[in-house]
Short mmCIF file of C-alpha atoms and ligand atoms in Angstrom, two decimals:
data_model
loop_
_atom_site.label_atom_id
_atom_site.label_comp_id
_atom_site.label_asym_id
_atom_site.label_seq_id
_atom_site.Cartn_x
_atom_site.Cartn_y
_atom_site.Cartn_z
CA MET A 246 -22.71 -0.65 -12.31
CA VAL A 247 -25.08 0.23 -9.73
CA THR A 248 -23.54 3.76 -9.13
CA ASP A 249 -23.85 5.13 -12.67
CA VAL A 250 -27.78 5.02 -12.30
CA LEU A 251 -28.21 6.16 -8.47
CA THR A 252 -26.85 9.14 -6.78
CA ALA A 253 -24.93 8.96 -3.64
CA ASN A 254 -28.07 9.46 -1.33
CA GLN A 255 -30.12 7.27 -3.22
CA LEU A 256 -27.09 4.89 -3.02
CA LYS A 257 -26.91 4.67 0.82
CA LYS A 258 -30.65 3.86 1.21
CA GLU A 259 -31.22 1.44 -1.55
CA ALA A 260 -27.68 -0.47 -1.59
CA PRO A 261 -25.97 0.67 1.53
CA VAL A 262 -23.47 -2.13 1.28
CA PHE A 263 -22.85 -3.88 -1.99
CA GLY A 264 -23.56 -0.47 -3.63
CA GLN A 265 -20.41 1.56 -1.72
CA MET A 266 -17.86 2.93 -4.35
CA SER A 267 -15.34 1.14 -2.97
CA PHE A 268 -17.35 -2.31 -2.85
CA ASP A 269 -15.80 -4.06 -6.09
CA ASN A 270 -17.54 -7.73 -6.21
CA HIS A 271 -15.50 -8.21 -2.54
CA GLU A 272 -16.13 -12.10 -1.83
CA GLN A 273 -16.72 -11.52 2.43
CA VAL A 274 -16.89 -8.47 4.63
CA VAL A 275 -16.80 -9.41 8.35
CA PHE A 276 -17.78 -7.08 10.95
CA CYS A 277 -16.07 -8.24 14.33
CA HIS A 278 -17.08 -6.53 17.75
CA ASP A 279 -16.94 -7.31 21.27
CA LYS A 280 -18.29 -5.45 23.85
CA ASP A 281 -15.66 -6.36 26.96
CA THR A 282 -12.15 -5.06 25.26
CA GLY A 283 -14.14 -2.68 22.86
CA LEU A 284 -13.25 -4.06 19.70
CA LYS A 285 -14.87 -2.89 16.64
CA ALA A 286 -13.13 -4.22 13.73
CA ILE A 287 -13.77 -5.15 9.86
CA ILE A 288 -12.24 -7.61 8.24
CA GLY A 289 -12.24 -7.35 3.99
CA VAL A 290 -11.70 -10.50 2.15
CA HIS A 291 -11.65 -9.14 -1.53
CA ASN A 292 -10.67 -11.94 -3.69
CA THR A 293 -8.99 -15.68 -3.00
CA VAL A 294 -8.74 -16.94 -6.31
CA LEU A 295 -4.59 -17.17 -6.05
CA GLY A 296 -4.87 -18.13 -2.65
CA PRO A 297 -5.47 -17.17 0.85
CA ALA A 298 -6.39 -13.37 1.61
CA LEU A 299 -3.08 -11.53 3.18
CA GLY A 300 -3.35 -7.87 4.34
CA GLY A 301 -2.39 -6.11 7.16
CA THR A 302 -4.46 -4.85 10.19
CA ARG A 303 -4.87 -0.70 10.27
CA MET A 304 -5.80 0.73 13.62
CA TYR A 305 -6.90 3.90 13.04
CA ASN A 306 -9.58 6.50 14.79
CA TYR A 307 -11.93 7.04 11.73
CA SER A 308 -14.28 9.88 12.23
CA THR A 309 -17.27 7.51 11.26
CA GLU A 310 -17.71 4.01 10.50
CA TRP A 311 -18.21 4.48 6.95
CA ASP A 312 -14.72 5.87 6.69
CA ALA A 313 -13.42 2.93 8.04
CA LEU A 314 -15.32 0.60 5.56
CA ASN A 315 -14.58 2.32 2.86
CA ASP A 316 -10.72 2.03 3.87
CA VAL A 317 -10.85 -1.33 4.48
CA LEU A 318 -12.55 -2.18 1.01
CA ARG A 319 -10.15 0.27 -1.18
CA LEU A 320 -7.09 -1.40 0.84
CA SER A 321 -7.90 -4.81 0.57
CA ARG A 322 -8.89 -4.65 -3.16
CA GLY A 323 -5.37 -3.30 -3.55
CA MET A 324 -4.00 -6.19 -1.73
CA THR A 325 -5.49 -7.97 -4.44
CA TYR A 326 -3.76 -6.41 -7.36
CA LYS A 327 -0.61 -5.86 -5.35
CA SER A 328 0.09 -10.01 -4.80
CA ALA A 329 -1.26 -10.71 -8.26
CA ILE A 330 1.00 -8.78 -10.12
CA THR A 331 3.51 -9.44 -7.87
CA GLY A 332 2.96 -13.28 -8.99
CA LEU A 333 2.38 -14.31 -5.34
CA ASN A 334 -0.05 -17.25 -4.69
CA LEU A 335 -2.05 -14.73 -2.38
CA GLY A 336 -5.41 -13.35 -2.67
CA GLY A 337 -6.35 -9.56 -1.27
CA GLY A 338 -7.41 -9.04 2.11
CA LYS A 339 -7.38 -6.35 4.76
CA ALA A 340 -8.70 -5.45 8.48
CA VAL A 341 -9.26 -2.08 10.33
CA ILE A 342 -9.57 -1.61 13.74
CA ILE A 343 -11.55 1.29 14.77
CA GLY A 344 -9.82 3.22 17.65
CA ASP A 345 -6.74 5.02 18.47
CA ALA A 346 -3.83 3.04 18.36
CA LYS A 347 -1.99 4.79 21.26
CA THR A 348 -4.64 4.54 23.85
CA GLN A 349 -7.00 1.98 23.07
CA LYS A 350 -4.74 -0.85 21.72
CA THR A 351 -4.77 -3.72 24.65
CA PRO A 352 -3.55 -7.40 24.37
CA GLU A 353 -6.89 -8.33 25.39
CA LEU A 354 -8.14 -6.62 22.35
CA MET A 355 -5.56 -7.90 20.15
CA LYS A 356 -6.28 -11.58 20.96
CA ARG A 357 -9.78 -10.97 20.64
CA PHE A 358 -9.41 -9.70 16.99
CA GLY A 359 -7.06 -12.54 16.45
CA GLU A 360 -9.98 -15.19 17.47
CA PHE A 361 -12.03 -13.48 14.82
CA VAL A 362 -9.60 -14.04 12.35
CA HIS A 363 -9.48 -17.52 13.81
CA THR A 364 -12.80 -18.32 12.61
CA LEU A 365 -12.11 -17.49 8.97
CA GLY A 366 -10.19 -20.76 8.94
CA GLY A 367 -7.11 -19.45 6.95
CA LYS A 368 -9.09 -17.59 4.38
CA TYR A 369 -7.78 -14.55 5.76
CA TYR A 370 -3.86 -13.80 7.14
CA THR A 371 -3.39 -10.80 8.93
CA ALA A 372 0.15 -8.80 9.67
CA GLU A 373 1.36 -5.13 10.29
CA ASP A 374 -0.32 -1.81 8.96
CA VAL A 375 -0.79 1.74 10.20
CA GLY A 376 -1.16 1.59 13.92
CA MET A 377 0.28 -2.03 14.55
CA GLU A 378 3.45 -3.32 16.02
CA THR A 379 5.59 -6.76 15.47
CA SER A 380 5.03 -7.20 19.01
CA ASP A 381 0.99 -6.79 18.50
CA MET A 382 1.38 -9.58 15.72
CA ASP A 383 2.82 -11.68 18.30
CA THR A 384 0.09 -11.48 20.60
CA VAL A 385 -2.43 -12.45 17.73
CA ARG A 386 -0.01 -15.37 17.00
CA GLU A 387 -0.98 -16.67 20.58
CA VAL A 388 -4.54 -17.73 19.59
CA THR A 389 -4.00 -18.27 15.97
CA PRO A 390 -1.74 -19.34 13.06
CA TYR A 391 -3.33 -17.14 10.52
CA VAL A 392 -1.12 -14.28 11.00
CA THR A 393 2.63 -13.02 9.30
CA GLY A 394 4.93 -10.32 10.16
CA ILE A 395 5.84 -11.65 13.87
CA SER A 396 9.14 -11.30 15.36
CA GLU A 397 11.93 -13.32 13.95
CA SER A 398 12.73 -14.27 17.31
CA LYS A 399 9.27 -16.46 17.13
CA GLY A 400 9.90 -17.38 13.37
CA GLY A 401 8.84 -14.52 11.32
CA ALA A 402 10.69 -12.80 8.65
CA GLY A 403 11.11 -9.50 10.69
CA ASN A 404 10.20 -6.12 9.50
CA PRO A 405 8.98 -5.71 6.29
CA SER A 406 9.60 -1.83 5.96
CA PRO A 407 13.07 -1.75 4.34
CA VAL A 408 11.95 -4.37 1.93
CA THR A 409 9.55 -2.29 0.85
CA ALA A 410 11.70 0.70 0.14
CA TYR A 411 13.73 -1.40 -1.43
CA GLY A 412 11.19 -2.20 -3.85
CA VAL A 413 9.55 1.46 -4.09
CA TYR A 414 13.78 2.54 -4.98
CA MET A 415 13.51 -0.33 -7.34
CA GLY A 416 10.23 1.09 -9.24
CA MET A 417 12.17 4.50 -9.19
CA LYS A 418 15.02 3.59 -11.05
CA ALA A 419 12.84 1.98 -13.50
CA ALA A 420 10.85 4.96 -14.06
CA ALA A 421 14.26 6.72 -14.05
CA GLU A 422 15.41 4.48 -16.77
CA PHE A 423 11.83 4.99 -19.02
CA LYS A 424 11.71 8.79 -18.49
CA TYR A 425 15.60 9.77 -18.76
CA GLY A 426 17.09 6.55 -20.39
CA THR A 427 19.34 5.88 -17.20
CA ASN A 428 18.29 4.80 -14.14
CA LYS A 429 21.02 6.59 -12.26
CA LEU A 430 19.32 8.84 -9.56
CA ASP A 431 22.61 10.94 -8.59
CA GLY A 432 21.52 14.48 -9.04
CA LYS A 433 18.00 14.09 -9.12
CA ARG A 434 15.68 16.19 -6.77
CA VAL A 435 13.87 13.35 -4.78
CA LEU A 436 11.08 14.46 -2.34
CA VAL A 437 10.47 12.27 0.16
CA GLN A 438 6.99 12.61 1.76
CA GLY A 439 6.91 11.21 5.08
CA ILE A 440 10.01 9.48 6.85
CA GLY A 441 8.53 6.94 8.62
CA HIS A 442 9.51 3.45 8.61
CA VAL A 443 9.59 3.00 4.59
CA GLY A 444 10.56 6.83 3.91
CA GLU A 445 13.43 6.85 6.12
CA GLU A 446 15.22 3.80 4.50
CA LEU A 447 14.15 5.36 0.88
CA VAL A 448 15.95 8.68 2.25
CA ARG A 449 19.03 6.45 2.82
CA LEU A 450 18.84 4.37 -0.26
CA THR A 451 18.73 7.56 -2.80
CA ALA A 452 20.95 9.92 -0.76
CA GLU A 453 23.46 7.10 -0.84
CA GLU A 454 23.08 7.06 -4.62
CA GLY A 455 23.64 10.93 -4.78
CA ALA A 456 20.30 12.18 -5.36
CA LYS A 457 19.46 15.35 -3.88
CA VAL A 458 17.06 14.59 -1.48
CA VAL A 459 14.28 16.99 0.03
CA ILE A 460 12.02 15.65 2.98
CA SER A 461 8.94 16.69 4.52
CA ASP A 462 6.89 15.29 7.26
CA ILE A 463 4.28 16.53 10.25
CA ASN A 464 6.70 15.27 12.62
CA GLU A 465 9.43 18.17 13.25
CA GLU A 466 11.68 15.86 15.82
CA ARG A 467 12.00 13.30 12.95
CA LEU A 468 12.41 15.89 10.34
CA ASN A 469 15.85 16.96 12.04
CA GLU A 470 16.89 13.32 12.95
CA VAL A 471 16.74 12.21 9.49
CA SER A 472 17.95 15.62 7.88
CA THR A 473 21.26 15.15 10.32
CA LYS A 474 21.57 11.39 10.03
CA TYR A 475 21.78 11.49 6.02
CA GLY A 476 22.38 15.36 5.27
CA VAL A 477 19.12 15.93 3.61
CA GLU A 478 17.61 18.91 3.30
CA ILE A 479 14.30 19.60 4.88
CA TYR A 480 11.17 21.24 3.00
CA ARG A 481 10.61 24.77 4.68
CA GLY A 482 8.02 26.11 2.18
CA GLU A 483 4.50 26.60 2.21
CA ASP A 484 3.22 24.15 -0.21
CA VAL A 485 5.09 21.14 -0.71
CA TYR A 486 3.48 20.12 -3.90
CA THR A 487 5.02 23.27 -5.25
CA ALA A 488 8.42 22.26 -4.52
CA ASP A 489 11.23 22.11 -7.05
CA MET A 490 11.59 18.38 -7.55
CA ASP A 491 12.46 15.90 -10.48
CA ILE A 492 10.81 12.86 -8.53
CA TYR A 493 7.67 12.79 -5.87
CA ALA A 494 7.65 10.24 -3.79
CA PRO A 495 4.41 9.95 -1.46
CA CYS A 496 5.58 7.89 1.90
CA ALA A 497 2.83 8.95 4.00
CA LEU A 498 -0.88 9.24 3.08
CA GLY A 499 -2.83 7.94 0.26
CA ALA A 500 -5.06 10.32 -2.10
CA THR A 501 -2.09 12.71 -2.29
CA VAL A 502 -2.37 12.88 -6.05
CA ASN A 503 -5.27 14.83 -7.26
CA ASP A 504 -7.09 17.75 -9.00
CA ALA A 505 -5.38 20.18 -6.56
CA THR A 506 -2.07 18.99 -6.79
CA ILE A 507 -1.46 17.49 -10.14
CA ASN A 508 -1.35 21.02 -11.63
CA LYS A 509 1.20 22.07 -9.15
CA LEU A 510 3.67 19.45 -9.38
CA LYS A 511 6.64 19.91 -11.16
CA ALA A 512 7.76 16.31 -10.76
CA GLN A 513 8.67 14.13 -13.88
CA ILE A 514 8.04 10.83 -11.75
CA ILE A 515 5.93 9.81 -9.05
CA ALA A 516 7.20 6.71 -7.31
CA GLY A 517 6.19 6.21 -3.64
CA ALA A 518 5.15 3.60 -1.15
CA ALA A 519 1.77 5.19 0.38
CA ASN A 520 -1.32 2.94 -0.63
CA ASN A 521 -4.00 4.44 -3.15
CA GLN A 522 -2.27 7.67 -4.46
CA LEU A 523 -4.59 8.33 -7.14
CA ALA A 524 -7.48 9.84 -5.38
CA ASN A 525 -9.54 8.87 -8.11
CA GLU A 526 -7.78 6.01 -10.08
CA ASN A 527 -10.00 6.80 -13.28
CA ILE A 528 -9.29 10.23 -13.65
CA HIS A 529 -5.80 11.17 -11.87
CA GLY A 530 -3.90 8.61 -13.64
CA ALA A 531 -5.15 10.02 -17.22
CA LEU A 532 -4.32 13.68 -15.88
CA LEU A 533 -0.28 12.48 -15.21
CA GLN A 534 -0.18 10.97 -18.13
CA GLN A 535 -1.61 14.00 -20.24
CA LYS A 536 1.41 16.10 -18.30
CA GLY A 537 3.93 13.73 -18.92
CA ILE A 538 4.47 12.56 -15.63
CA VAL A 539 5.67 9.06 -15.01
CA TYR A 540 3.63 7.23 -12.66
CA ALA A 541 5.00 3.92 -10.80
CA PRO A 542 1.47 2.39 -9.63
CA ASP A 543 1.93 2.09 -5.80
CA PHE A 544 0.55 -1.45 -5.52
CA LEU A 545 3.01 -2.61 -7.85
CA ILE A 546 6.16 -0.80 -6.69
CA ASN A 547 5.24 -1.14 -2.87
CA ALA A 548 5.05 -4.87 -2.80
CA GLY A 549 8.08 -5.63 -0.76
CA GLY A 550 6.56 -5.64 2.25
CA ILE A 551 4.38 -8.64 1.24
CA ILE A 552 7.01 -10.76 -0.07
CA ASN A 553 8.80 -10.41 3.07
CA VAL A 554 5.69 -11.65 4.76
CA TYR A 555 5.05 -14.03 2.01
CA ALA A 556 8.35 -15.86 3.11
CA GLU A 557 6.82 -16.91 6.55
CA ILE A 558 3.69 -18.86 4.53
CA GLU A 559 6.33 -20.39 2.01
CA GLY A 560 9.56 -20.94 3.69
CA TYR A 561 11.78 -19.08 1.47
CA GLY A 562 14.67 -16.88 3.38
CA ARG A 563 16.50 -13.43 2.99
CA ASP A 564 18.06 -13.70 -0.62
CA GLU A 565 15.09 -14.84 -2.31
CA ILE A 566 13.09 -11.94 -0.49
CA MET A 567 15.60 -9.52 -1.78
CA LYS A 568 15.56 -11.33 -5.49
CA ARG A 569 11.89 -11.04 -5.99
CA THR A 570 12.29 -7.65 -4.33
CA GLU A 571 14.63 -6.54 -6.70
CA ASN A 572 12.62 -7.89 -9.81
CA ILE A 573 10.11 -4.84 -9.36
CA TYR A 574 12.66 -3.03 -11.40
CA ASN A 575 11.70 -5.23 -14.75
CA THR A 576 8.02 -5.50 -13.96
CA THR A 577 7.99 -1.71 -13.35
CA LEU A 578 9.66 -1.28 -16.86
CA ASP A 579 7.25 -3.98 -18.81
CA ILE A 580 4.58 -1.84 -17.35
CA PHE A 581 5.61 1.22 -18.61
CA ASN A 582 6.31 -0.28 -22.15
CA LYS A 583 3.43 -2.16 -22.34
CA ALA A 584 1.49 1.06 -21.24
CA LYS A 585 3.22 3.38 -23.87
CA GLU A 586 2.74 0.61 -26.66
CA GLU A 587 -1.15 0.50 -26.04
CA GLY A 588 -1.69 4.15 -25.23
CA ILE A 589 -3.06 3.26 -21.60
CA THR A 590 -2.21 4.43 -18.30
CA THR A 591 0.41 2.91 -16.14
CA HIS A 592 -2.37 2.29 -13.54
CA ALA A 593 -4.84 0.98 -15.99
CA ALA A 594 -1.67 -1.75 -17.39
CA SER A 595 -0.87 -2.74 -14.04
CA LEU A 596 -4.62 -3.63 -12.99
CA ARG A 597 -5.06 -5.44 -16.10
CA LYS A 598 -1.68 -7.84 -16.01
CA ALA A 599 -2.83 -8.55 -12.50
CA GLU A 600 -6.49 -9.36 -13.34
CA GLU A 601 -5.25 -11.02 -16.38
CA ARG A 602 -3.21 -13.37 -13.78
CA ILE A 603 -6.25 -13.75 -11.44
CA ALA A 604 -8.53 -14.76 -14.65
CA GLU A 605 -6.12 -17.62 -15.87
CA ARG A 606 -5.75 -18.86 -12.45
CA LYS A 607 -10.07 -19.11 -12.28
CA LYS A 608 -10.01 -20.58 -15.73
CA ALA A 609 -7.53 -23.32 -14.86
CA ASN A 610 -9.37 -23.99 -11.04
CA LEU A 611 -12.62 -24.71 -13.31
CA GLN A 612 -11.13 -27.03 -15.59
P1 NAD B 957 4.73 5.13 9.30
O1 NAD B 957 3.60 5.64 10.14
O2 NAD B 957 6.16 4.64 9.79
O3 NAD B 957 4.97 6.76 8.53
C1 NAD B 957 4.28 7.44 7.87
C2 NAD B 957 4.97 8.93 8.24
O4 NAD B 957 4.48 9.64 7.62
C3 NAD B 957 5.11 9.64 9.50
O5 NAD B 957 6.49 9.90 9.96
C4 NAD B 957 4.23 10.35 9.57
O6 NAD B 957 4.69 11.61 10.74
C5 NAD B 957 4.11 11.26 8.28
N1 NAD B 957 3.10 11.84 7.75
C6 NAD B 957 1.62 11.39 8.29
N2 NAD B 957 1.04 12.68 7.65
C7 NAD B 957 1.77 13.37 6.65
C8 NAD B 957 1.30 14.74 6.24
N3 NAD B 957 0.23 14.88 6.15
N4 NAD B 957 2.55 15.05 5.62
C9 NAD B 957 3.43 14.77 5.36
N5 NAD B 957 4.13 13.42 6.57
C10 NAD B 957 2.88 12.89 7.19
O7 NAD B 957 4.08 4.66 7.87
P2 NAD B 957 5.21 3.41 6.95
O8 NAD B 957 4.76 2.19 7.65
O9 NAD B 957 6.40 4.27 6.82
O10 NAD B 957 4.45 3.45 5.68
C11 NAD B 957 4.27 4.56 4.77
C12 NAD B 957 3.45 4.25 4.09
O11 NAD B 957 3.38 3.26 2.98
C13 NAD B 957 1.73 4.33 4.49
O12 NAD B 957 0.94 4.92 3.55
C14 NAD B 957 1.54 2.57 4.04
O13 NAD B 957 0.37 2.13 4.28
C15 NAD B 957 2.56 2.32 2.93
N6 NAD B 957 3.28 1.12 3.03
C16 NAD B 957 3.71 0.75 3.79
C17 NAD B 957 4.47 -0.87 3.92
C18 NAD B 957 5.19 -1.20 4.94
O14 NAD B 957 5.82 -2.28 4.49
N7 NAD B 957 5.55 -0.54 6.31
C19 NAD B 957 3.72 -1.42 2.83
C20 NAD B 957 3.42 -1.35 1.84
C21 NAD B 957 2.97 0.18 1.99
#
């Protein structure tokens, strides 16, 4: 690989695009600019062997354009593996819009973005991600059919977050079965970091099962609201990674499992919704394994949302959505057993399973 022989500075100069650390054989990367609306977006199409690339659009005020590019490349790759391991006939893609969603998002900008999506002719389907609402997808739908996550009143499958939370809950229970020999969560201390759309529903599901849930968030108002609603405790310490917990559920940001946090974590299980939880997937998966922490790979257990939006393309209903999401339990348990058998990390076992499915389809397509 290029990165083995070139230093970071050489990389920037000699291979600024294909040599990016996060560039992993992406099929296509599209830069979209429109002066009138102020749109600056990047669409990453990682792999379309299994089907059209599907992944949400994130609007975020990135500090640099490199950060935006890096994010879209990492996220679109993650979508390839998520859909592959979940058994969906979808490839991996993602889009980012550079800017503040609160102040810079306008219907005109969203429509212009939709027109760019349309030029890809169905190779990429967009959906909601951070900074987007269902209503934004409805706006995009006005200019292209290549969008999912639209309102139920407009024929969409509705809000994917509760389905994502249910899948994470299934993955967490599978991890408990593997670690403790029972999938019951009652009495387990579950720390949910980030109580947004997905986190709150995960709090509900785990608290209803009798888990001792502790919540953490940067939004004080949300903390008080969710704490009162479900009778759960708010983490008030200095450093959330040192909290007493059995299960850590990252539902806010990526890269929270890193050199600094792994040594502090007291959890025996990590199972949450955030994408790209391992700061470095080659190093941190192995460190968790050494510490005996069971890690439920993010792209495996947070697939409920994509199962939900895929229903809009395939036309299946609520029962099928929930059945497929529930199956995350079985897939996760299979992955844990496979990883144990082969002495590899759960992350590596998941990647392998996804890659095998893509390779098989590629072979079949060539025949
Ligand atoms: P959200 O924006 O609704 O919620 C995120 C929450 O995290 C907010 O309450 C925010 O205040 C909090 N937060 C931000 N920074 C924090 C920090 N440093 N410490 C603690 N809390 C912090 O997002 P969401 O839709 O609930 O998604 C949560 C995560 O799951 C994201 O990483 C997202 O990419 C991922 N994910 C979501 C879905 C989905 O269906 N929504 C699907 C797959 C993956």
